[in-house]
Amino acid sequence: MFEAKLENAALLKKIVESIKDLVTDAPFDCSENAMCLQAMDSSHVALVSLKLEVGLFDTYRCDRTINLGISLKNMSNALKCANNDDGCMIKYEENEGDSITFTFTDTKRDKTQDVTVKMMDIDGEHLGIPDQDYAIVCEMPAAEFQKTCKDLAMFSDSLNITATKSGIVFSGKGDSGGINVTYAPNSNADDEKESVSLEVNEPVNVNFSIKYMNSFTKATTLSSRVRISLSNDVPIVIEYPIEEAGYLRFYLAPKIDDEDNME
Amino acid sequence: MFEAKLENAALLKKIVESIKDLVTDAPFDCSENAMCLQAMDSSHVALVSLKLEVGLFDTYRCDRTINLGISLKNMSNALKCANNDDGCMIKYEENEGDSITFTFTDTKRDKTQDVTVKMMDIDGEHLGIPDQDYAIVCEMPAAEFQKTCKDLAMFSDSLNITATKSGIVFSGKGDSGGINVTYAPNSNADDEKESVSLEVNEPVNVNFSIKYMNSFTKATTLSSRVRISLSNDVPIVIEYPIEEAGYLRFYLAPKIDDEDNME
Amino acid sequence: MFEAKLENAALLKKIVESIKDLVTDAPFDCSENAMCLQAMDSSHVALVSLKLEVGLFDTYRCDRTINLGISLKNMSNALKCANNDDGCMIKYEENEGDSITFTFTDTKRDKTQDVTVKMMDIDGEHLGIPDQDYAIVCEMPAAEFQKTCKDLAMFSDSLNITATKSGIVFSGKGDSGGINVTYAPNSNADDEKESVSLEVNEPVNVNFSIKYMNSFTKATTLSSRVRISLSNDVPIVIEYPIEEAGYLRFYLAPKIDDEDNME
């Protein structure tokens, strides 16, 4: 039996809306310590990795490690029924068939919604992602990163990122013109939420598909800050922390072919 | 001559927007006591019944009972010209031809708008709808009922309603899963506007087309509360009261075929 | 070299959004005193005339009179990258090739965006528009004029304007009905911003294409007031003043053919 209760349905709504265009069918790995999800996007270019630790839940019970496969479109529909501040219970009972039940409670109105969603078999291969040191780690307001990716997409299919101690530059170039967006590190900013912090171990200069970046930034609703980790020639990590007890991470390999052209 | 003045155009705007997708051409029956409208939807499944008593108007003059036929699309366009708080005069003069004139006045700006709309001949058959006792009468926040119908439509074409003394349940079931929305009666709720009241004379279990229900709930703008009256095997009544001096009611017959399948 | 800095990008954003559907490619005439633009719409019916005097800029340097041709679509994309309150520098350096650079600065975040937009050759013929006296000059809230044009478009392709000392009437007539919108001059209105002022030298009765009028009113974002100047048989002028140091004007010739029909 698996049973986990979130105080508010809003968190799960935001997570599913963030990834449902990237990942169609999701295998949720539920264990004693956390509810996790790892999945490649449908074109096998980007990797989504979600971790929700027990601490995020009001109650949490997982008798044995199980994998719950679910269509994210159906899960999104189920969650649309919930108001943001409804309580949200997720329940799976082995001997009650092949469905997950989401129960949303609105105590103010004595209202209960039980939504059942059919499960599906998904071949989940849990990839081991090694922890590693990155040449650059940048933390910035998530909304800033989202706006920058959106702006760049007007000019180019590729996002070039260069970083040195003096700042991080996002740029793109197309037929009609080009754009450079430069952030100087301002870790002393008055407003910590607005600050851009930058750790530089060595300079980088690397290119990514802007389309995927724009897709990742749908997770901006989840967190006020985003953490960008990158090195030359390895996948970039775009991480949205979840209340200090989880995260939603996106991994994307650099574009190799364009690199020379962009310099 | 018919001449009636509403303090604000907003009321008429909301009414027309609520029904114009259901009813194309509307026969307004104007008498000494009230302005009424009764019309079947274009597929002759649902019935709309509107009553605006004299008390809703600032001034009201109806020399003899007349029927004013008008295209609701044209009436909607006319009303779009009015600001919500403009005064709204409706005028029909027998010997001035085949038009109704809407005059909107914005005294703050010394602005007057005269909009004339061509009338049309409509065969209005005024059905006598008998007052009757219903097995269940439920009053709830109109916005709650609207959200429940919208949520159910994601799962099913049919809305099943069951009610007993312990509560009223709206449910639907489809290929990807299902949903049950349960309201316990909470007539003692602190906030009277949010309360769900339920009178139960006998239990009911009955199915309706969710598409029509969703269409009716466009009238949610008219009233904070909705009154749902139903019995097994007779049309349901969805009523939106209008300032205690009128109403907009929708009648819909149950789905007979689906009834067995849904239980 | 041309270099001009606006305190906020918002002004230029609004201007470009106001005219970019009317004018595809724009020749900006930059001189010592002002940045100007004059262009016919693509069907050569309406004329757009923009003047931004030096006083609108924080810094302004124009070594010699030059003409900067630019696609308004590309300029719009560039400006979308700016937040409304970002500083906005426009720069053109003769010997640095065929691009204009817009630099947007967000000092709060130590963020700088350099957007380069390719220039284009545009045959700009600067028409001399004679100053002239008009039979009618009407000033009114820009939002009121916008709403009136939008309302009229539901009924007619033509906007008829008649004005006498007692008021100004905008009207249209179509198959389904018609509309007259009358403003009495209320120069003594309590709220000066809401007042309608009307100078009448001689009565007018003239017709215009409503489609163009609706297009002009996109400039409503620029100014709370609009100034309408008209005489029989000459182009109407719709003027949006810009902070008392510039303007955006639209000129449109009357519809000759319809005039008789409308009276």
PDB file of N, CA, C and O in Angstrom, chain B residues 111-176:
ATOM      1  N   LYS B 111     -22.742  61.215 -22.408  1.00  0.00           N
ATOM      2  CA  LYS B 111     -22.663  60.357 -23.579  1.00  0.00           C
ATOM      3  C   LYS B 111     -23.940  59.535 -23.697  1.00  0.00           C
ATOM      4  O   LYS B 111     -24.417  58.976 -22.710  1.00  0.00           O
ATOM      5  N   THR B 112     -24.490  59.472 -24.887  1.00  0.00           N
ATOM      6  CA  THR B 112     -25.698  58.691 -25.133  1.00  0.00           C
ATOM      7  C   THR B 112     -25.470  57.789 -26.335  1.00  0.00           C
ATOM      8  O   THR B 112     -24.976  58.246 -27.372  1.00  0.00           O
ATOM      9  N   GLN B 113     -25.806  56.535 -26.199  1.00  0.00           N
ATOM     10  CA  GLN B 113     -25.711  55.625 -27.331  1.00  0.00           C
ATOM     11  C   GLN B 113     -27.099  55.092 -27.654  1.00  0.00           C
ATOM     12  O   GLN B 113     -27.749  54.519 -26.790  1.00  0.00           O
ATOM     13  N   ASP B 114     -27.520  55.268 -28.895  1.00  0.00           N
ATOM     14  CA  ASP B 114     -28.779  54.668 -29.352  1.00  0.00           C
ATOM     15  C   ASP B 114     -28.437  53.536 -30.294  1.00  0.00           C
ATOM     16  O   ASP B 114     -27.854  53.772 -31.360  1.00  0.00           O
ATOM     17  N   VAL B 115     -28.804  52.344 -29.919  1.00  0.00           N
ATOM     18  CA  VAL B 115     -28.534  51.202 -30.782  1.00  0.00           C
ATOM     19  C   VAL B 115     -29.869  50.605 -31.195  1.00  0.00           C
ATOM     20  O   VAL B 115     -30.694  50.259 -30.349  1.00  0.00           O
ATOM     21  N   THR B 116     -30.093  50.520 -32.481  1.00  0.00           N
ATOM     22  CA  THR B 116     -31.337  49.915 -32.956  1.00  0.00           C
ATOM     23  C   THR B 116     -31.049  48.518 -33.475  1.00  0.00           C
ATOM     24  O   THR B 116     -30.025  48.279 -34.122  1.00  0.00           O
ATOM     25  N   VAL B 117     -31.933  47.591 -33.137  1.00  0.00           N
ATOM     26  CA  VAL B 117     -31.777  46.204 -33.562  1.00  0.00           C
ATOM     27  C   VAL B 117     -33.061  45.781 -34.262  1.00  0.00           C
ATOM     28  O   VAL B 117     -34.161  45.962 -33.720  1.00  0.00           O
ATOM     29  N   LYS B 118     -32.911  45.238 -35.457  1.00  0.00           N
ATOM     30  CA  LYS B 118     -34.087  44.770 -36.220  1.00  0.00           C
ATOM     31  C   LYS B 118     -34.790  43.645 -35.471  1.00  0.00           C
ATOM     32  O   LYS B 118     -34.155  42.736 -34.943  1.00  0.00           O
ATOM     33  N   MET B 119     -36.115  43.676 -35.491  1.00  0.00           N
ATOM     34  CA  MET B 119     -36.881  42.588 -34.875  1.00  0.00           C
ATOM     35  C   MET B 119     -37.115  41.465 -35.876  1.00  0.00           C
ATOM     36  O   MET B 119     -36.892  41.615 -37.070  1.00  0.00           O
ATOM     37  N   MET B 120     -37.569  40.328 -35.374  1.00  0.00           N
ATOM     38  CA  MET B 120     -37.855  39.206 -36.248  1.00  0.00           C
ATOM     39  C   MET B 120     -39.104  38.494 -35.753  1.00  0.00           C
ATOM     40  O   MET B 120     -39.464  38.562 -34.585  1.00  0.00           O
ATOM     41  N   ASP B 121     -39.767  37.816 -36.687  1.00  0.00           N
ATOM     42  CA  ASP B 121     -40.943  37.025 -36.299  1.00  0.00           C
ATOM     43  C   ASP B 121     -40.492  35.696 -35.733  1.00  0.00           C
ATOM     44  O   ASP B 121     -39.754  34.951 -36.382  1.00  0.00           O
ATOM     45  N   ILE B 122     -40.909  35.374 -34.533  1.00  0.00           N
ATOM     46  CA  ILE B 122     -40.549  34.101 -33.930  1.00  0.00           C
ATOM     47  C   ILE B 122     -41.831  33.428 -33.462  1.00  0.00           C
ATOM     48  O   ILE B 122     -42.668  34.064 -32.815  1.00  0.00           O
ATOM     49  N   ASP B 123     -41.977  32.178 -33.820  1.00  0.00           N
ATOM     50  CA  ASP B 123     -43.135  31.427 -33.339  1.00  0.00           C
ATOM     51  C   ASP B 123     -42.886  31.024 -31.900  1.00  0.00           C
ATOM     52  O   ASP B 123     -42.227  30.015 -31.634  1.00  0.00           O
ATOM     53  N   GLY B 124     -43.346  31.805 -30.996  1.00  0.00           N
ATOM     54  CA  GLY B 124     -43.145  31.447 -29.590  1.00  0.00           C
ATOM     55  C   GLY B 124     -44.322  30.645 -29.083  1.00  0.00           C
ATOM     56  O   GLY B 124     -45.456  31.116 -29.132  1.00  0.00           O
ATOM     57  N   GLU B 125     -44.073  29.410 -28.650  1.00  0.00           N
ATOM     58  CA  GLU B 125     -45.147  28.700 -27.960  1.00  0.00           C
ATOM     59  C   GLU B 125     -44.808  28.728 -26.491  1.00  0.00           C
ATOM     60  O   GLU B 125     -43.782  28.192 -26.077  1.00  0.00           O
ATOM     61  N   HIS B 126     -45.607  29.400 -25.692  1.00  0.00           N
ATOM     62  CA  HIS B 126     -45.346  29.476 -24.267  1.00  0.00           C
ATOM     63  C   HIS B 126     -45.850  28.195 -23.611  1.00  0.00           C
ATOM     64  O   HIS B 126     -47.048  27.939 -23.556  1.00  0.00           O
ATOM     65  N   LEU B 127     -44.917  27.372 -23.167  1.00  0.00           N
ATOM     66  CA  LEU B 127     -45.282  26.110 -22.531  1.00  0.00           C
ATOM     67  C   LEU B 127     -45.712  26.372 -21.098  1.00  0.00           C
ATOM     68  O   LEU B 127     -45.076  27.158 -20.392  1.00  0.00           O
ATOM     69  N   GLY B 128     -46.762  25.724 -20.695  1.00  0.00           N
ATOM     70  CA  GLY B 128     -47.109  25.785 -19.282  1.00  0.00           C
ATOM     71  C   GLY B 128     -46.238  24.802 -18.519  1.00  0.00           C
ATOM     72  O   GLY B 128     -46.252  23.612 -18.794  1.00  0.00           O
ATOM     73  N   ILE B 129     -45.430  25.293 -17.616  1.00  0.00           N
ATOM     74  CA  ILE B 129     -44.594  24.382 -16.819  1.00  0.00           C
ATOM     75  C   ILE B 129     -45.230  24.271 -15.450  1.00  0.00           C
ATOM     76  O   ILE B 129     -45.324  25.254 -14.710  1.00  0.00           O
ATOM     77  N   PRO B 130     -45.731  23.087 -15.111  1.00  0.00           N
ATOM     78  CA  PRO B 130     -46.436  22.951 -13.835  1.00  0.00           C
ATOM     79  C   PRO B 130     -45.473  23.106 -12.661  1.00  0.00           C
ATOM     80  O   PRO B 130     -44.347  22.620 -12.717  1.00  0.00           O
ATOM     81  N   ASP B 131     -45.887  23.820 -11.639  1.00  0.00           N
ATOM     82  CA  ASP B 131     -45.125  23.799 -10.386  1.00  0.00           C
ATOM     83  C   ASP B 131     -45.219  22.395  -9.828  1.00  0.00           C
ATOM     84  O   ASP B 131     -46.274  21.767  -9.861  1.00  0.00           O
ATOM     85  N   GLN B 132     -44.128  21.873  -9.315  1.00  0.00           N
ATOM     86  CA  GLN B 132     -44.214  20.524  -8.775  1.00  0.00           C
ATOM     87  C   GLN B 132     -43.250  20.356  -7.615  1.00  0.00           C
ATOM     88  O   GLN B 132     -42.347  21.163  -7.422  1.00  0.00           O
ATOM     89  N   ASP B 133     -43.489  19.332  -6.835  1.00  0.00           N
ATOM     90  CA  ASP B 133     -42.571  19.026  -5.744  1.00  0.00           C
ATOM     91  C   ASP B 133     -41.474  18.129  -6.267  1.00  0.00           C
ATOM     92  O   ASP B 133     -41.708  17.245  -7.080  1.00  0.00           O
ATOM     93  N   TYR B 134     -40.271  18.376  -5.802  1.00  0.00           N
ATOM     94  CA  TYR B 134     -39.131  17.586  -6.251  1.00  0.00           C
ATOM     95  C   TYR B 134     -38.617  16.710  -5.110  1.00  0.00           C
ATOM     96  O   TYR B 134     -38.770  17.042  -3.935  1.00  0.00           O
ATOM     97  N   ALA B 135     -38.021  15.601  -5.484  1.00  0.00           N
ATOM     98  CA  ALA B 135     -37.470  14.680  -4.487  1.00  0.00           C
ATOM     99  C   ALA B 135     -36.305  15.321  -3.749  1.00  0.00           C
ATOM    100  O   ALA B 135     -36.105  15.115  -2.545  1.00  0.00           O
ATOM    101  N   ILE B 136     -35.528  16.113  -4.482  1.00  0.00           N
ATOM    102  CA  ILE B 136     -34.344  16.755  -3.917  1.00  0.00           C
ATOM    103  C   ILE B 136     -34.334  18.220  -4.314  1.00  0.00           C
ATOM    104  O   ILE B 136     -34.561  18.549  -5.477  1.00  0.00           O
ATOM    105  N   VAL B 137     -34.056  19.092  -3.366  1.00  0.00           N
ATOM    106  CA  VAL B 137     -33.742  20.483  -3.698  1.00  0.00           C
ATOM    107  C   VAL B 137     -32.425  20.829  -3.017  1.00  0.00           C
ATOM    108  O   VAL B 137     -32.286  20.688  -1.797  1.00  0.00           O
ATOM    109  N   CYS B 138     -31.470  21.233  -3.815  1.00  0.00           N
ATOM    110  CA  CYS B 138     -30.144  21.543  -3.291  1.00  0.00           C
ATOM    111  C   CYS B 138     -29.781  22.974  -3.667  1.00  0.00           C
ATOM    112  O   CYS B 138     -29.916  23.373  -4.822  1.00  0.00           O
ATOM    113  N   GLU B 139     -29.332  23.743  -2.680  1.00  0.00           N
ATOM    114  CA  GLU B 139     -28.809  25.078  -2.988  1.00  0.00           C
ATOM    115  C   GLU B 139     -27.335  25.115  -2.656  1.00  0.00           C
ATOM    116  O   GLU B 139     -26.909  24.662  -1.589  1.00  0.00           O
ATOM    117  N   MET B 140     -26.557  25.642  -3.588  1.00  0.00           N
ATOM    118  CA  MET B 140     -25.105  25.675  -3.358  1.00  0.00           C
ATOM    119  C   MET B 140     -24.508  26.899  -4.049  1.00  0.00           C
ATOM    120  O   MET B 140     -25.189  27.578  -4.825  1.00  0.00           O
ATOM    121  N   PRO B 141     -23.235  27.196  -3.761  1.00  0.00           N
ATOM    122  CA  PRO B 141     -22.613  28.324  -4.462  1.00  0.00           C
ATOM    123  C   PRO B 141     -22.591  28.041  -5.965  1.00  0.00           C
ATOM    124  O   PRO B 141     -22.203  26.954  -6.401  1.00  0.00           O
ATOM    125  N   ALA B 142     -23.017  29.002  -6.756  1.00  0.00           N
ATOM    126  CA  ALA B 142     -23.093  28.797  -8.204  1.00  0.00           C
ATOM    127  C   ALA B 142     -21.712  28.463  -8.785  1.00  0.00           C
ATOM    128  O   ALA B 142     -21.588  27.646  -9.693  1.00  0.00           O
ATOM    129  N   ALA B 143     -20.674  29.071  -8.237  1.00  0.00           N
ATOM    130  CA  ALA B 143     -19.328  28.835  -8.763  1.00  0.00           C
ATOM    131  C   ALA B 143     -18.867  27.398  -8.493  1.00  0.00           C
ATOM    132  O   ALA B 143     -18.138  26.802  -9.292  1.00  0.00           O
ATOM    133  N   GLU B 144     -19.310  26.825  -7.359  1.00  0.00           N
ATOM    134  CA  GLU B 144     -18.985  25.423  -7.051  1.00  0.00           C
ATOM    135  C   GLU B 144     -19.628  24.478  -8.064  1.00  0.00           C
ATOM    136  O   GLU B 144     -19.011  23.533  -8.543  1.00  0.00           O
ATOM    137  N   PHE B 145     -20.886  24.735  -8.349  1.00  0.00           N
ATOM    138  CA  PHE B 145     -21.586  23.870  -9.306  1.00  0.00           C
ATOM    139  C   PHE B 145     -20.933  23.982 -10.685  1.00  0.00           C
ATOM    140  O   PHE B 145     -20.736  22.977 -11.380  1.00  0.00           O
ATOM    141  N   GLN B 146     -20.552  25.183 -11.052  1.00  0.00           N
ATOM    142  CA  GLN B 146     -19.899  25.387 -12.343  1.00  0.00           C
ATOM    143  C   GLN B 146     -18.578  24.617 -12.420  1.00  0.00           C
ATOM    144  O   GLN B 146     -18.302  23.917 -13.391  1.00  0.00           O
ATOM    145  N   LYS B 147     -17.777  24.715 -11.354  1.00  0.00           N
ATOM    146  CA  LYS B 147     -16.481  24.019 -11.357  1.00  0.00           C
ATOM    147  C   LYS B 147     -16.680  22.506 -11.406  1.00  0.00           C
ATOM    148  O   LYS B 147     -15.971  21.793 -12.123  1.00  0.00           O
ATOM    149  N   THR B 148     -17.660  22.006 -10.660  1.00  0.00           N
ATOM    150  CA  THR B 148     -17.905  20.566 -10.647  1.00  0.00           C
ATOM    151  C   THR B 148     -18.304  20.062 -12.039  1.00  0.00           C
ATOM    152  O   THR B 148     -17.814  19.028 -12.500  1.00  0.00           O
ATOM    153  N   CYS B 149     -19.168  20.800 -12.728  1.00  0.00           N
ATOM    154  CA  CYS B 149     -19.563  20.387 -14.080  1.00  0.00           C
ATOM    155  C   CYS B 149     -18.362  20.410 -15.026  1.00  0.00           C
ATOM    156  O   CYS B 149     -18.190  19.520 -15.862  1.00  0.00           O
ATOM    157  N   LYS B 150     -17.537  21.439 -14.891  1.00  0.00           N
ATOM    158  CA  LYS B 150     -16.364  21.565 -15.754  1.00  0.00           C
ATOM    159  C   LYS B 150     -15.378  20.408 -15.497  1.00  0.00           C
ATOM    160  O   LYS B 150     -14.843  19.823 -16.437  1.00  0.00           O
ATOM    161  N   ASP B 151     -15.153  20.096 -14.219  1.00  0.00           N
ATOM    162  CA  ASP B 151     -14.240  19.005 -13.878  1.00  0.00           C
ATOM    163  C   ASP B 151     -14.753  17.674 -14.431  1.00  0.00           C
ATOM    164  O   ASP B 151     -14.015  16.903 -15.037  1.00  0.00           O
ATOM    165  N   LEU B 152     -16.026  17.405 -14.234  1.00  0.00           N
ATOM    166  CA  LEU B 152     -16.610  16.141 -14.686  1.00  0.00           C
ATOM    167  C   LEU B 152     -16.494  15.965 -16.192  1.00  0.00           C
ATOM    168  O   LEU B 152     -16.325  14.848 -16.690  1.00  0.00           O
ATOM    169  N   ALA B 153     -16.596  17.075 -16.903  1.00  0.00           N
ATOM    170  CA  ALA B 153     -16.559  16.986 -18.369  1.00  0.00           C
ATOM    171  C   ALA B 153     -15.212  16.476 -18.868  1.00  0.00           C
ATOM    172  O   ALA B 153     -15.103  16.018 -20.008  1.00  0.00           O
ATOM    173  N   MET B 154     -14.159  16.565 -18.028  1.00  0.00           N
ATOM    174  CA  MET B 154     -12.862  16.010 -18.439  1.00  0.00           C
ATOM    175  C   MET B 154     -12.892  14.484 -18.467  1.00  0.00           C
ATOM    176  O   MET B 154     -12.058  13.853 -19.098  1.00  0.00           O
ATOM    177  N   PHE B 155     -13.851  13.885 -17.749  1.00  0.00           N
ATOM    178  CA  PHE B 155     -13.854  12.438 -17.602  1.00  0.00           C
ATOM    179  C   PHE B 155     -14.988  11.746 -18.341  1.00  0.00           C
ATOM    180  O   PHE B 155     -14.877  10.588 -18.707  1.00  0.00           O
ATOM    181  N   SER B 156     -16.086  12.458 -18.550  1.00  0.00           N
ATOM    182  CA  SER B 156     -17.291  11.764 -19.004  1.00  0.00           C
ATOM    183  C   SER B 156     -18.203  12.697 -19.791  1.00  0.00           C
ATOM    184  O   SER B 156     -18.130  13.916 -19.669  1.00  0.00           O
ATOM    185  N   ASP B 157     -19.082  12.109 -20.601  1.00  0.00           N
ATOM    186  CA  ASP B 157     -20.124  12.870 -21.282  1.00  0.00           C
ATOM    187  C   ASP B 157     -21.375  13.001 -20.425  1.00  0.00           C
ATOM    188  O   ASP B 157     -22.256  13.790 -20.711  1.00  0.00           O
ATOM    189  N   SER B 158     -21.432  12.148 -19.383  1.00  0.00           N
ATOM    190  CA  SER B 158     -22.628  12.118 -18.545  1.00  0.00           C
ATOM    191  C   SER B 158     -22.313  12.553 -17.130  1.00  0.00           C
ATOM    192  O   SER B 158     -21.244  12.249 -16.599  1.00  0.00           O
ATOM    193  N   LEU B 159     -23.254  13.254 -16.558  1.00  0.00           N
ATOM    194  CA  LEU B 159     -23.181  13.631 -15.149  1.00  0.00           C
ATOM    195  C   LEU B 159     -24.197  12.781 -14.412  1.00  0.00           C
ATOM    196  O   LEU B 159     -25.385  12.810 -14.736  1.00  0.00           O
ATOM    197  N   ASN B 160     -23.717  12.002 -13.444  1.00  0.00           N
ATOM    198  CA  ASN B 160     -24.633  11.240 -12.609  1.00  0.00           C
ATOM    199  C   ASN B 160     -24.807  11.979 -11.297  1.00  0.00           C
ATOM    200  O   ASN B 160     -23.834  12.427 -10.689  1.00  0.00           O
ATOM    201  N   ILE B 161     -26.068  12.160 -10.877  1.00  0.00           N
ATOM    202  CA  ILE B 161     -26.321  12.787  -9.572  1.00  0.00           C
ATOM    203  C   ILE B 161     -27.056  11.786  -8.694  1.00  0.00           C
ATOM    204  O   ILE B 161     -28.080  11.233  -9.095  1.00  0.00           O
ATOM    205  N   THR B 162     -26.495  11.533  -7.526  1.00  0.00           N
ATOM    206  CA  THR B 162     -27.218  10.746  -6.522  1.00  0.00           C
ATOM    207  C   THR B 162     -27.298  11.616  -5.283  1.00  0.00           C
ATOM    208  O   THR B 162     -26.400  12.405  -5.002  1.00  0.00           O
ATOM    209  N   ALA B 163     -28.382  11.497  -4.556  1.00  0.00           N
ATOM    210  CA  ALA B 163     -28.489  12.282  -3.334  1.00  0.00           C
ATOM    211  C   ALA B 163     -29.268  11.495  -2.300  1.00  0.00           C
ATOM    212  O   ALA B 163     -30.247  10.811  -2.615  1.00  0.00           O
ATOM    213  N   THR B 164     -28.764  11.576  -1.094  1.00  0.00           N
ATOM    214  CA  THR B 164     -29.459  11.006   0.063  1.00  0.00           C
ATOM    215  C   THR B 164     -29.286  12.039   1.176  1.00  0.00           C
ATOM    216  O   THR B 164     -28.660  13.078   0.977  1.00  0.00           O
ATOM    217  N   LYS B 165     -29.836  11.708   2.339  1.00  0.00           N
ATOM    218  CA  LYS B 165     -29.740  12.671   3.428  1.00  0.00           C
ATOM    219  C   LYS B 165     -28.289  12.982   3.805  1.00  0.00           C
ATOM    220  O   LYS B 165     -27.973  14.049   4.333  1.00  0.00           O
ATOM    221  N   SER B 166     -27.389  12.046   3.505  1.00  0.00           N
ATOM    222  CA  SER B 166     -26.001  12.265   3.933  1.00  0.00           C
ATOM    223  C   SER B 166     -25.207  13.121   2.957  1.00  0.00           C
ATOM    224  O   SER B 166     -24.095  13.540   3.271  1.00  0.00           O
ATOM    225  N   GLY B 167     -25.774  13.380   1.792  1.00  0.00           N
ATOM    226  CA  GLY B 167     -25.017  14.244   0.889  1.00  0.00           C
ATOM    227  C   GLY B 167     -25.451  14.100  -0.552  1.00  0.00           C
ATOM    228  O   GLY B 167     -26.284  13.248  -0.908  1.00  0.00           O
ATOM    229  N   ILE B 168     -24.889  14.932  -1.384  1.00  0.00           N
ATOM    230  CA  ILE B 168     -25.170  14.878  -2.811  1.00  0.00           C
ATOM    231  C   ILE B 168     -23.853  14.582  -3.526  1.00  0.00           C
ATOM    232  O   ILE B 168     -22.806  15.125  -3.181  1.00  0.00           O
ATOM    233  N   VAL B 169     -23.910  13.638  -4.483  1.00  0.00           N
ATOM    234  CA  VAL B 169     -22.702  13.190  -5.172  1.00  0.00           C
ATOM    235  C   VAL B 169     -22.883  13.402  -6.673  1.00  0.00           C
ATOM    236  O   VAL B 169     -23.843  12.925  -7.270  1.00  0.00           O
ATOM    237  N   PHE B 170     -21.924  14.112  -7.268  1.00  0.00           N
ATOM    238  CA  PHE B 170     -21.874  14.288  -8.713  1.00  0.00           C
ATOM    239  C   PHE B 170     -20.765  13.378  -9.214  1.00  0.00           C
ATOM    240  O   PHE B 170     -19.642  13.447  -8.711  1.00  0.00           O
ATOM    241  N   SER B 171     -21.038  12.528 -10.204  1.00  0.00           N
ATOM    242  CA  SER B 171     -19.964  11.645 -10.641  1.00  0.00           C
ATOM    243  C   SER B 171     -19.988  11.379 -12.128  1.00  0.00           C
ATOM    244  O   SER B 171     -20.989  11.579 -12.824  1.00  0.00           O
ATOM    245  N   GLY B 172     -18.831  10.964 -12.603  1.00  0.00           N
ATOM    246  CA  GLY B 172     -18.671  10.648 -14.019  1.00  0.00           C
ATOM    247  C   GLY B 172     -17.549   9.646 -14.177  1.00  0.00           C
ATOM    248  O   GLY B 172     -16.666   9.549 -13.325  1.00  0.00           O
ATOM    249  N   LYS B 173     -17.594   8.878 -15.249  1.00  0.00           N
ATOM    250  CA  LYS B 173     -16.642   7.786 -15.418  1.00  0.00           C
ATOM    251  C   LYS B 173     -16.312   7.673 -16.894  1.00  0.00           C
ATOM    252  O   LYS B 173     -17.195   7.770 -17.742  1.00  0.00           O
ATOM    253  N   GLY B 174     -15.026   7.506 -17.190  1.00  0.00           N
ATOM    254  CA  GLY B 174     -14.646   7.353 -18.587  1.00  0.00           C
ATOM    255  C   GLY B 174     -13.515   6.358 -18.718  1.00  0.00           C
ATOM    256  O   GLY B 174     -13.214   5.629 -17.777  1.00  0.00           O
ATOM    257  N   ASP B 175     -12.915   6.309 -19.889  1.00  0.00           N
ATOM    258  CA  ASP B 175     -11.886   5.307 -20.144  1.00  0.00           C
ATOM    259  C   ASP B 175     -10.640   5.500 -19.286  1.00  0.00           C
ATOM    260  O   ASP B 175     -10.001   4.547 -18.869  1.00  0.00           O
ATOM    261  N   SER B 176     -10.281   6.765 -19.017  1.00  0.00           N
ATOM    262  CA  SER B 176      -9.014   7.005 -18.329  1.00  0.00           C
ATOM    263  C   SER B 176      -9.160   7.014 -16.818  1.00  0.00           C
ATOM    264  O   SER B 176      -8.181   7.022 -16.089  1.00  0.00           O
TER     265      SER B 176
END
